Coordinates of C-alpha atoms and ligand atoms in Angstrom, one line a residue:
X1 CA -2.4 -35.7 -11.2
X2 CA -1.2 -32.1 -11.7
X3 CA -3.0 -29.1 -10.4
X4 CA -2.9 -25.6 -11.0
X5 CA -3.5 -22.7 -8.3
X6 CA -4.5 -19.2 -9.4
X7 CA -3.1 -16.5 -7.0
X8 CA -0.8 -17.0 -4.6
X9 CA -2.1 -15.0 -1.3
X10 CA -2.9 -16.7 2.1
X11 CA -5.7 -19.0 0.9
X12 CA -3.5 -20.2 -2.5
X13 CA -0.2 -20.3 -1.1
X14 CA -1.1 -22.6 1.7
X15 CA -3.7 -24.9 -0.3
X16 CA -0.9 -25.4 -3.0
X17 CA 1.7 -26.4 -0.9
X18 CA -0.3 -28.7 0.7
X19 CA -1.5 -30.6 -2.0
X20 CA 2.0 -31.1 -3.0
X21 CA 2.7 -32.4 0.3
X22 CA -0.3 -34.9 -0.7
X23 CA 1.5 -36.4 -3.6
X24 CA 0.1 -34.1 -6.5
X25 CA 1.9 -32.1 -8.7
X26 CA 1.3 -28.2 -8.3
X27 CA 2.0 -25.3 -10.0
X28 CA 1.3 -22.1 -8.7
X29 CA 0.6 -18.8 -10.3
X30 CA 0.6 -15.7 -9.8
X31 CA 0.1 -12.1 -12.1
X32 CA 2.7 -10.3 -9.4
X33 CA 6.0 -10.9 -10.8
X34 CA 8.2 -9.9 -7.7
X35 CA 6.0 -12.1 -5.6
X36 CA 6.8 -15.0 -7.8
X37 CA 10.7 -14.4 -8.3
X38 CA 10.9 -14.4 -4.5
X39 CA 8.7 -17.6 -4.1
X40 CA 11.3 -19.2 -6.7
X41 CA 13.9 -18.2 -4.5
X42 CA 12.2 -19.5 -1.4
X43 CA 11.1 -16.5 0.2
X44 CA 7.2 -16.6 1.4
X45 CA 5.3 -13.2 1.3
X46 CA 3.9 -14.0 4.5
X47 CA 4.2 -14.9 8.2
X48 CA 2.6 -18.5 8.6
X49 CA 4.4 -21.1 11.0
X50 CA 5.9 -24.2 9.2
X51 CA 4.5 -22.8 5.6
X52 CA 8.2 -21.9 4.9
X53 CA 9.8 -25.1 5.2
X54 CA 7.0 -27.2 4.1
X55 CA 7.5 -24.6 0.3
X56 CA 11.0 -25.6 0.5
X57 CA 10.8 -29.3 0.8
X58 CA 8.2 -29.6 -1.9
X59 CA 10.2 -27.0 -4.4
X60 CA 13.1 -29.5 -3.7
X61 CA 11.4 -32.3 -4.5
X62 CA 10.2 -31.0 -8.1
X63 CA 6.4 -31.4 -7.0
X64 CA 5.8 -27.5 -6.5
X65 CA 6.6 -24.6 -8.7
X66 CA 6.0 -21.1 -9.1
X67 CA 5.1 -19.2 -12.6
X68 CA 3.5 -15.9 -14.0
X69 CA 2.6 -17.8 -17.1
X70 CA -1.0 -18.9 -16.5
X71 CA -1.7 -20.5 -19.7
X72 CA 1.3 -22.9 -19.2
X73 CA 0.1 -23.8 -15.8
X74 CA -3.2 -24.5 -16.9
X75 CA -2.2 -26.8 -19.8
X76 CA -2.9 -30.3 -19.1
X77 CA -3.7 -29.9 -15.5
X78 CA -6.4 -32.1 -14.1
X79 CA -7.6 -29.3 -11.9
X80 CA -7.0 -25.5 -11.6
X81 CA -8.2 -23.8 -8.6
X82 CA -8.9 -20.3 -8.5
X83 CA -7.7 -18.6 -5.2
X84 CA -7.2 -15.1 -5.9
X85 CA -8.8 -12.1 -3.9
X86 CA -12.5 -11.2 -3.4
X87 CA -11.9 -7.7 -2.0
X88 CA -15.1 -5.7 -0.8
X89 CA -16.2 -3.1 -3.2
X90 CA -15.6 0.1 -2.3
X91 CA -19.1 1.4 -3.0
X92 CA -21.0 -1.4 -1.4
X93 CA -19.2 -3.9 0.6
X94 CA -20.0 -6.5 -1.8
X95 CA -17.3 -9.0 -3.1
X96 CA -15.5 -7.8 -5.8
X97 CA -15.3 -10.7 -8.2
X98 CA -13.9 -8.8 -11.3
X99 CA -10.5 -10.9 -10.5
X100 CA -12.1 -14.3 -10.3
X101 CA -13.9 -13.8 -13.6
X102 CA -10.7 -12.7 -15.3
X103 CA -9.0 -15.6 -14.0
X104 CA -12.1 -17.9 -15.2
X105 CA -11.5 -16.5 -18.8
X106 CA -7.8 -17.1 -18.7
X107 CA -8.3 -20.7 -17.3
X108 CA -11.0 -21.3 -20.0
X109 CA -8.8 -20.0 -23.1
X110 CA -6.0 -22.2 -22.0
X111 CA -7.6 -25.5 -21.0
X112 CA -7.2 -28.3 -22.8
X113 CA -8.9 -31.9 -22.9
X114 CA -11.1 -32.7 -19.6
X115 CA -10.3 -29.9 -16.8
X116 CA -12.2 -29.4 -13.4
X117 CA -12.2 -25.6 -12.7
X118 CA -12.6 -25.1 -8.9
X119 CA -13.3 -21.9 -7.2
X120 CA -11.6 -21.5 -3.9
X121 CA -12.0 -18.1 -3.2
X122 CA -14.7 -16.9 -0.7
X123 CA -17.4 -16.2 -3.4
X124 CA -20.9 -14.7 -3.2
X125 CA -23.6 -17.4 -3.9
X126 CA -24.1 -17.7 -7.9
X127 CA -20.4 -17.1 -8.8
X128 CA -19.9 -21.0 -9.7
X129 CA -23.1 -20.2 -12.0
X130 CA -21.3 -17.1 -13.5
X131 CA -17.8 -18.9 -13.9
X132 CA -19.7 -21.7 -15.9
X133 CA -21.1 -19.1 -18.1
X134 CA -17.8 -17.3 -18.7
X135 CA -16.0 -20.7 -19.4
X136 CA -18.6 -22.0 -21.6
X137 CA -18.3 -18.9 -23.8
X138 CA -14.6 -19.0 -24.0
X139 CA -13.2 -22.3 -23.7
X140 CA -11.7 -24.3 -26.7
X141 CA -14.3 -26.1 -28.6
X142 CA -12.7 -29.6 -28.3
X143 CA -12.2 -29.2 -24.0
X144 CA -14.4 -30.2 -21.8
X145 CA -15.0 -28.2 -18.4
X146 CA -16.6 -29.0 -15.1
X147 CA -16.7 -26.1 -12.5
X148 CA -17.0 -27.2 -8.7
X149 CA -16.7 -24.9 -5.5
X150 CA -14.4 -26.1 -2.8
X151 CA -14.5 -23.4 -0.3
X152 CA -11.4 -23.4 2.4
X153 CA -11.8 -23.3 6.2
X154 CA -8.0 -22.5 7.3
X155 CA -7.2 -20.2 9.7
X156 CA -4.0 -17.6 9.7
X157 CA -1.5 -18.7 11.7
X158 CA -2.6 -22.4 12.1
X159 CA -3.4 -22.7 8.3
X160 CA -1.1 -25.6 7.4
X161 CA -2.0 -27.8 10.1
X162 CA -6.1 -26.8 9.5
X163 CA -5.6 -27.8 5.5
X164 CA -4.0 -31.1 7.0
X165 CA -6.6 -31.7 9.4
X166 CA -9.5 -29.9 8.3
X167 CA -12.9 -30.7 10.2
X168 CA -14.7 -31.2 6.9
X169 CA -14.0 -31.2 2.9
X170 CA -16.8 -29.1 1.0
X171 CA -17.3 -29.9 -2.5
X172 CA -20.2 -28.1 -4.6
X173 CA -21.0 -29.3 -8.4
X174 CA -23.2 -31.4 -10.5
X175 CA -21.0 -33.2 -12.2
X176 CA -19.9 -36.3 -10.7
X177 CA -16.6 -36.5 -12.8
X178 CA -15.7 -33.5 -11.1
X179 CA -16.4 -35.0 -7.5
X180 CA -14.2 -38.0 -8.5
X181 CA -11.0 -35.7 -9.6
X182 CA -11.5 -34.1 -6.4
X183 CA -12.0 -36.7 -4.3
X184 CA -8.3 -38.0 -5.7
X185 CA -7.1 -34.4 -5.0
X186 CA -8.2 -34.8 -1.6
X187 CA -7.0 -38.8 -1.4
X188 CA -5.0 -38.8 1.9
X189 CA -7.9 -36.7 3.7
X190 CA -10.6 -39.1 1.8
X191 CA -8.7 -42.3 3.2
X192 CA -8.4 -40.7 6.8
X193 CA -12.0 -40.6 6.4
X194 CA -12.3 -36.6 6.9
X195 CA -16.3 -36.0 6.5
X196 CA -16.8 -34.9 2.7
X197 CA -19.9 -32.7 2.2
X198 CA -20.8 -33.4 -1.9
X199 CA -23.4 -30.8 -2.4
X200 CA -24.4 -28.4 -4.9
X201 CA -22.2 -25.1 -6.0
X202 CA -25.0 -22.9 -4.5
X203 CA -24.9 -24.5 -1.1
X204 CA -21.4 -24.8 -1.1
X205 CA -21.0 -21.1 -1.4
X206 CA -23.4 -20.2 1.6
X207 CA -22.1 -23.0 3.7
X208 CA -18.4 -21.0 3.6
X209 CA -20.2 -17.5 4.5
X210 CA -22.5 -19.0 6.9
X211 CA -19.5 -20.8 8.9
X212 CA -17.5 -17.2 8.9
X213 CA -20.7 -15.6 9.6
X214 CA -21.7 -18.0 12.6
X215 CA -18.5 -17.8 14.2
X216 CA -18.1 -13.9 13.9
X217 CA -21.7 -13.7 15.8
X218 CA -20.6 -16.4 18.3
X219 CA -17.8 -13.5 19.0
X220 CA -19.6 -10.6 19.0
X221 CA -22.4 -12.5 21.3
X222 CA -19.7 -13.0 24.0
X223 CA -18.6 -9.5 23.5
X224 CA -22.1 -8.2 24.3
X225 CA -22.3 -10.2 27.0
X226 CA -18.8 -9.4 28.3
X227 CA -20.4 -5.9 28.6
X228 CA -23.1 -6.9 30.8
X229 CA -20.5 -8.7 33.1
X230 CA -18.5 -5.5 33.6
X231 CA -22.0 -3.3 34.3
X232 CA -22.7 -6.1 36.8
X233 CA -19.5 -7.5 37.8
X234 CA -19.8 -10.6 36.9
X235 CA -17.2 -12.5 35.2
X236 CA -17.4 -13.6 31.6
X237 CA -14.9 -15.8 31.2
X238 CA -17.1 -18.2 33.9
X239 CA -20.1 -17.4 31.6
X240 CA -18.1 -18.4 28.5
X241 CA -16.8 -21.6 30.3
X242 CA -20.5 -22.4 31.5
X243 CA -22.3 -21.8 28.7
X244 CA -19.5 -23.5 26.2
X245 CA -19.8 -26.5 28.2
X246 CA -23.5 -27.4 26.6
X247 CA -22.6 -29.4 23.7
X248 CA -24.9 -27.7 21.7
X249 CA -23.2 -24.3 22.4
X250 CA -19.7 -25.6 22.0
X251 CA -16.4 -23.8 24.0
X252 CA -14.9 -22.4 21.1
X253 CA -15.1 -18.9 19.8
X254 CA -16.1 -17.6 23.1
X255 CA -13.3 -15.4 23.9
X256 CA -14.3 -11.8 24.7
X257 CA -11.9 -9.3 23.5
X258 CA -11.7 -6.0 21.4
X259 CA -14.0 -6.9 18.4
X260 CA -12.9 -9.2 15.5
X261 CA -10.6 -8.5 12.9
X262 CA -8.5 -10.4 9.9
X263 CA -8.9 -10.6 6.2
X264 CA -11.9 -12.8 6.5
X265 CA -14.8 -11.8 9.1
X266 CA -15.0 -8.4 8.5
X267 CA -15.1 -8.7 4.7
X268 CA -17.4 -12.1 4.6
X269 CA -20.1 -11.1 6.9
X270 CA -20.2 -7.3 4.9
X271 CA -20.6 -9.3 1.7
X272 CA -23.5 -11.7 3.1
X273 CA -25.2 -8.6 4.4
X274 CA -25.1 -7.4 0.9
X275 CA -25.9 -10.8 -0.6
X276 CA -29.0 -10.9 1.3
X277 CA -29.9 -7.6 0.4
X278 CA -29.7 -8.0 -3.4
X279 CA -31.5 -11.5 -2.9
X280 CA -34.2 -10.6 -0.7
X281 CA -33.5 -12.5 2.1
X282 CA -31.9 -9.7 4.6
X283 CA -29.2 -11.3 7.2
X284 CA -30.5 -8.9 9.8
X285 CA -28.7 -11.1 12.6
X286 CA -25.6 -10.5 10.6
X287 CA -26.1 -6.9 9.8
X288 CA -26.0 -6.3 13.8
X289 CA -22.8 -8.2 13.9
X290 CA -21.2 -5.9 11.5
X291 CA -22.6 -3.0 13.3
X292 CA -21.7 -4.1 16.8
X293 CA -18.1 -5.4 15.8
X294 CA -17.3 -2.0 14.2
X295 CA -18.9 0.2 17.4
X296 CA -16.7 -2.2 19.5
X297 CA -12.9 -1.2 18.6
X298 CA -14.2 2.5 18.6
X299 CA -15.4 1.7 22.5
X300 CA -12.2 0.1 23.0
X301 CA -10.3 3.1 22.4
X302 CA -12.7 4.8 24.8
X303 CA -12.1 2.4 27.3
X304 CA -8.3 2.7 27.8
X305 CA -8.9 6.8 27.7
X306 CA -11.3 6.0 30.7
X307 CA -8.8 3.7 32.2
X308 CA -6.6 6.5 32.2
X309 CA -8.8 8.9 33.9
X310 CA -10.8 10.3 30.9
X311 CA -7.6 12.0 29.3
X312 CA -4.7 10.6 27.4
X313 CA -3.2 14.0 26.6
X314 CA 0.5 13.5 26.8
X315 CA 0.5 10.4 28.2
X316 CA 3.0 8.0 27.2
X317 CA 1.0 4.6 26.3
X318 CA 2.3 1.3 25.6
X319 CA 0.8 -1.5 23.3
X320 CA 1.7 -4.9 22.9
X321 CA 0.6 -6.6 19.8
X322 CA -0.5 -5.0 16.3
X323 CA -1.5 -8.1 14.6
X324 CA -5.0 -9.2 14.3
X325 CA -4.5 -12.1 16.5
X326 CA -1.1 -14.2 17.1
X327 CA 1.0 -16.0 14.8
X328 CA 0.6 -13.8 11.7
X329 CA 2.0 -10.6 10.5
X330 CA -1.6 -9.8 9.1
X331 CA -3.1 -6.4 10.5
X332 CA -5.9 -6.3 8.0
X333 CA -9.0 -4.8 10.0
X334 CA -7.0 -5.0 13.6
X335 CA -8.5 -3.5 16.3
X336 CA -4.7 -1.9 16.5
X337 CA -5.6 0.3 13.5
X338 CA -8.3 1.5 15.0
X339 CA -7.3 1.8 18.6
X340 CA -4.1 3.4 18.1
X341 CA -5.0 6.6 16.1
X342 CA -7.7 7.1 18.2
X343 CA -5.5 7.3 21.1
X344 CA -3.2 9.5 19.1
X345 CA -5.9 12.0 18.3
X346 CA -6.6 12.3 21.9
X347 CA -2.7 13.5 22.6
X348 CA -1.2 10.2 23.4
X349 CA 2.3 9.0 22.5
X350 CA 2.1 5.3 21.2
X351 CA 5.3 3.0 22.0
X352 CA 4.4 -0.1 20.4
X353 CA 5.9 -3.6 19.7
X354 CA 4.7 -6.6 17.7
X355 CA 6.9 -10.0 17.3
X356 CA 5.7 -10.0 13.4
X357 CA 3.2 -7.3 12.5
X358 CA 5.3 -4.3 12.5
X359 CA 6.3 -4.2 8.9
X360 CA 2.7 -4.5 8.1
X361 CA 1.3 -2.0 10.6
X362 CA 3.9 0.6 9.8
X363 CA 2.0 0.7 6.2
X364 CA -1.3 2.1 7.8
X365 CA 0.2 3.6 11.7
X366 CA 2.3 7.0 11.3
X367 CA 3.9 8.2 14.0
X368 CA 4.5 5.7 16.5
X369 CA 7.6 4.4 18.2
X370 CA 8.2 0.8 17.4
X371 CA 10.8 -1.0 20.0
X372 CA 12.2 -4.4 19.4
X373 CA 11.5 -5.6 22.9
X374 CA 8.2 -5.5 24.9
X375 CA 9.5 -4.5 28.1
X376 CA 10.5 -1.1 26.4
X377 CA 6.9 -0.1 25.7
X378 CA 6.5 0.1 29.4
X379 CA 9.5 2.2 30.5
X380 CA 8.1 5.1 31.8
X381 CA 4.3 4.8 30.5
X382 CA 0.9 5.7 32.0
X383 CA -0.4 2.5 30.7
X384 CA 0.2 -0.4 28.4
X385 CA -2.5 -2.0 26.6
X386 CA -2.3 -5.7 25.3
X387 CA -3.8 -5.8 22.1
X388 CA -3.2 -9.2 20.6
X389 CA -2.5 -12.7 22.6
X390 CA 1.0 -13.6 21.3
X391 CA 2.5 -16.6 23.9
X392 CA 5.1 -13.8 24.5
X393 CA 3.4 -11.7 26.0
X394 CA 1.6 -14.7 28.3
X395 CA 5.0 -15.0 29.7
X396 CA 6.2 -11.8 30.8
X397 CA 7.9 -11.1 33.6
X398 CA 5.4 -8.6 34.9
X399 CA 7.3 -7.5 38.0
X400 CA 9.6 -6.4 35.5
X401 CA 7.2 -4.6 33.3
X402 CA 5.6 -2.8 36.2
X403 CA 9.0 -1.9 37.7
X404 CA 9.5 0.4 34.6
X405 CA 6.0 2.0 34.5
X406 CA 5.8 5.7 35.3
X407 CA 1.8 4.5 36.0
X408 CA 1.2 1.0 36.6
X409 CA -1.7 0.8 34.9
X410 CA -2.7 -2.4 32.6
X411 CA -5.2 -2.2 29.8
X412 CA -5.7 -6.4 28.8
X413 CA -7.8 -6.5 26.0
X414 CA -7.2 -10.4 25.7
X415 CA -7.6 -11.4 29.3
X416 CA -4.4 -13.1 29.5
X417 CA -3.6 -12.5 33.1
X418 CA -5.4 -12.7 36.5
X419 CA -6.9 -10.0 38.3
X420 CA -5.5 -11.0 41.4
X421 CA -2.1 -11.4 40.5
X422 CA -2.2 -8.2 38.6
X423 CA -3.6 -6.5 41.7
X424 CA -0.6 -8.1 43.9
X425 CA 1.8 -6.9 41.7
X426 CA 0.3 -3.0 42.2
X427 CA -1.6 -2.6 38.9
X428 CA -4.6 -1.0 38.1
X429 CA -6.0 -3.5 35.9
X430 CA -8.4 -3.6 33.2
X431 CA -9.5 -6.3 31.4
X432 CA -12.7 -7.6 29.3
X433 CA -15.8 -9.0 31.1
X434 CA -14.2 -9.0 34.3
X435 CA -14.1 -6.4 37.2
X436 CA -11.4 -3.7 37.2
X437 CA -8.8 -4.1 40.2
X438 CA -6.8 -1.7 41.7
X439 CA -4.3 -2.3 44.7
X440 CA -6.7 -1.2 46.9
X441 CA -9.7 -2.9 45.6
X442 CA -9.7 -5.9 47.9
X443 CA -13.3 -6.7 48.0
X444 CA -13.8 -6.9 44.1
X445 CA -10.6 -9.5 43.6
X446 CA -12.3 -11.7 45.7
X447 CA -15.4 -11.7 44.0
X448 CA -13.4 -13.2 40.7
X449 CA -10.5 -14.9 41.9
Ligands
UGA501 C1 -11.3 -17.5 10.1 C2 -12.2 -18.6 10.1 O1 -11.6 -18.9 11.6 C3 -11.4 -19.8 9.1 O2 -12.2 -20.7 9.1 C4 -11.8 -19.3 7.7 O3 -11.3 -20.4 6.8 C5 -11.2 -18.0 7.8 O4 -11.9 -16.8 8.6 C6 -11.3 -17.3 5.9 O5 -12.4 -17.3 5.8 O6 -10.1 -17.8 5.3 P1 -8.8 -16.0 10.7 O7 -9.5 -14.9 9.9 O8 -7.5 -16.5 10.0 O9 -9.8 -17.6 10.4 O10 -9.0 -16.0 12.1 P2 -9.6 -16.6 13.6 O11 -8.9 -17.2 14.2 O12 -11.1 -17.1 12.8 O13 -9.9 -15.3 14.2 C7 -10.9 -13.8 13.7 C8 -10.7 -12.8 14.7 O14 -11.6 -13.3 15.6 C9 -9.8 -12.4 15.1 O15 -9.7 -11.1 15.6 C10 -9.5 -13.0 16.5 O16 -8.8 -12.1 17.4 C11 -11.0 -13.2 16.7 N1 -11.4 -13.9 17.7 C12 -11.8 -15.3 17.6 C13 -12.3 -13.6 19.4 O17 -12.2 -12.1 19.1 N2 -12.7 -14.3 20.2 C14 -12.5 -15.8 19.9 O18 -12.9 -16.5 20.6 C15 -11.9 -16.0 18.2

């Protein structure tokens, strides 16, 4: 079994490497020469726990290789996965499919014998049919090509594990033969009895968007409930726990925070609303989610300003975490990219730390003082804001942090600390969906401890 993986972004690189781990020969293709040269030397362009070791292992075994030559990689492959980017179009937020279509054309021109062409990129409903058409127009006369949709559900920061132990595999195709090839590709998971949903391409494409949009909705829902908790003195963590214990609701993705970010939810929710409009099936719930999440990131900046007494001019504010979530260096659509510039606009001086994402963040954030040690953001600070729940921040010596601060003010947007403990340490502590506490707020504390 031989595969070609077109596109070595997050999904392509993780999937290609994990398929090699399954025992399949995989050639990863990308047009970016520098990236491919780096990968050949074992340099991984992203921070993803476990990936570098796995790439090195599979390259050493001779099962994984990298090239810029798409035709070479595709020739003789049993299946070709298209995992190129589908960024939002600037004018309307619709997924830009030009990279997918360009790849499909090149694959069709190069494929020989029988090949399954699989769209793994997140693509709007109808894309597999369009790919089918492009392939029919460009393929060699003696080659036979079937098209399938096979969306990916891995999370950044947990990508290898998610790929190796998925909740389900979705395959959308009209071809029995293509299903057989993909069953073989996923053989170890198939034998593990991982549920497989075999369906049509259209259904498969919608499954991917529906999954991401549902999760984004869940987060946005609990964020709005958190606002209500703040307004009424209730505790959102208790609400989330209690509703999550209902099996119909489930406990996951109910952590209130500064709004979702990353390379998927913002892009995919927007694309789904666009598809809904075009297909005259408006996705009004998701439209509301997109709007609410956009507003939330802005509101979080206002919250910091309010916690600082309504004016941050000349204040020194320390920021812990700029990545959109832990275990990644990704800052795409991260709350930090909205909150930090807003605080700077209001005259605050920002000192920031992130274990992995500083380099990426520096491309977007200007005039930030970057420090290598999380405690350094607190030195003489008027406030410290926790934006990402890195494990490293969960285990901070808070006494040491507070002792070096100018004003003991902590804004914890990931609810990683306990209000009662923070009060005892002398903090004015603001978190999400839980009552604000100050050292002299005895009564409020008893409510939330
Ligand atoms: C998401 C999905 O979880 C994956 O299943 C999917 O494959 C992927 O998108 C994709 O389409 O490629 P990812 O963007 O890596 O994965 O990150 P998540 O762990 O889902 O987190 C997304 C955002 O939601 C983060 O900003 C996170 O902080 C936020 N979040 C998550 C919350 O605010 N609360 C929660 O309870 C959970």
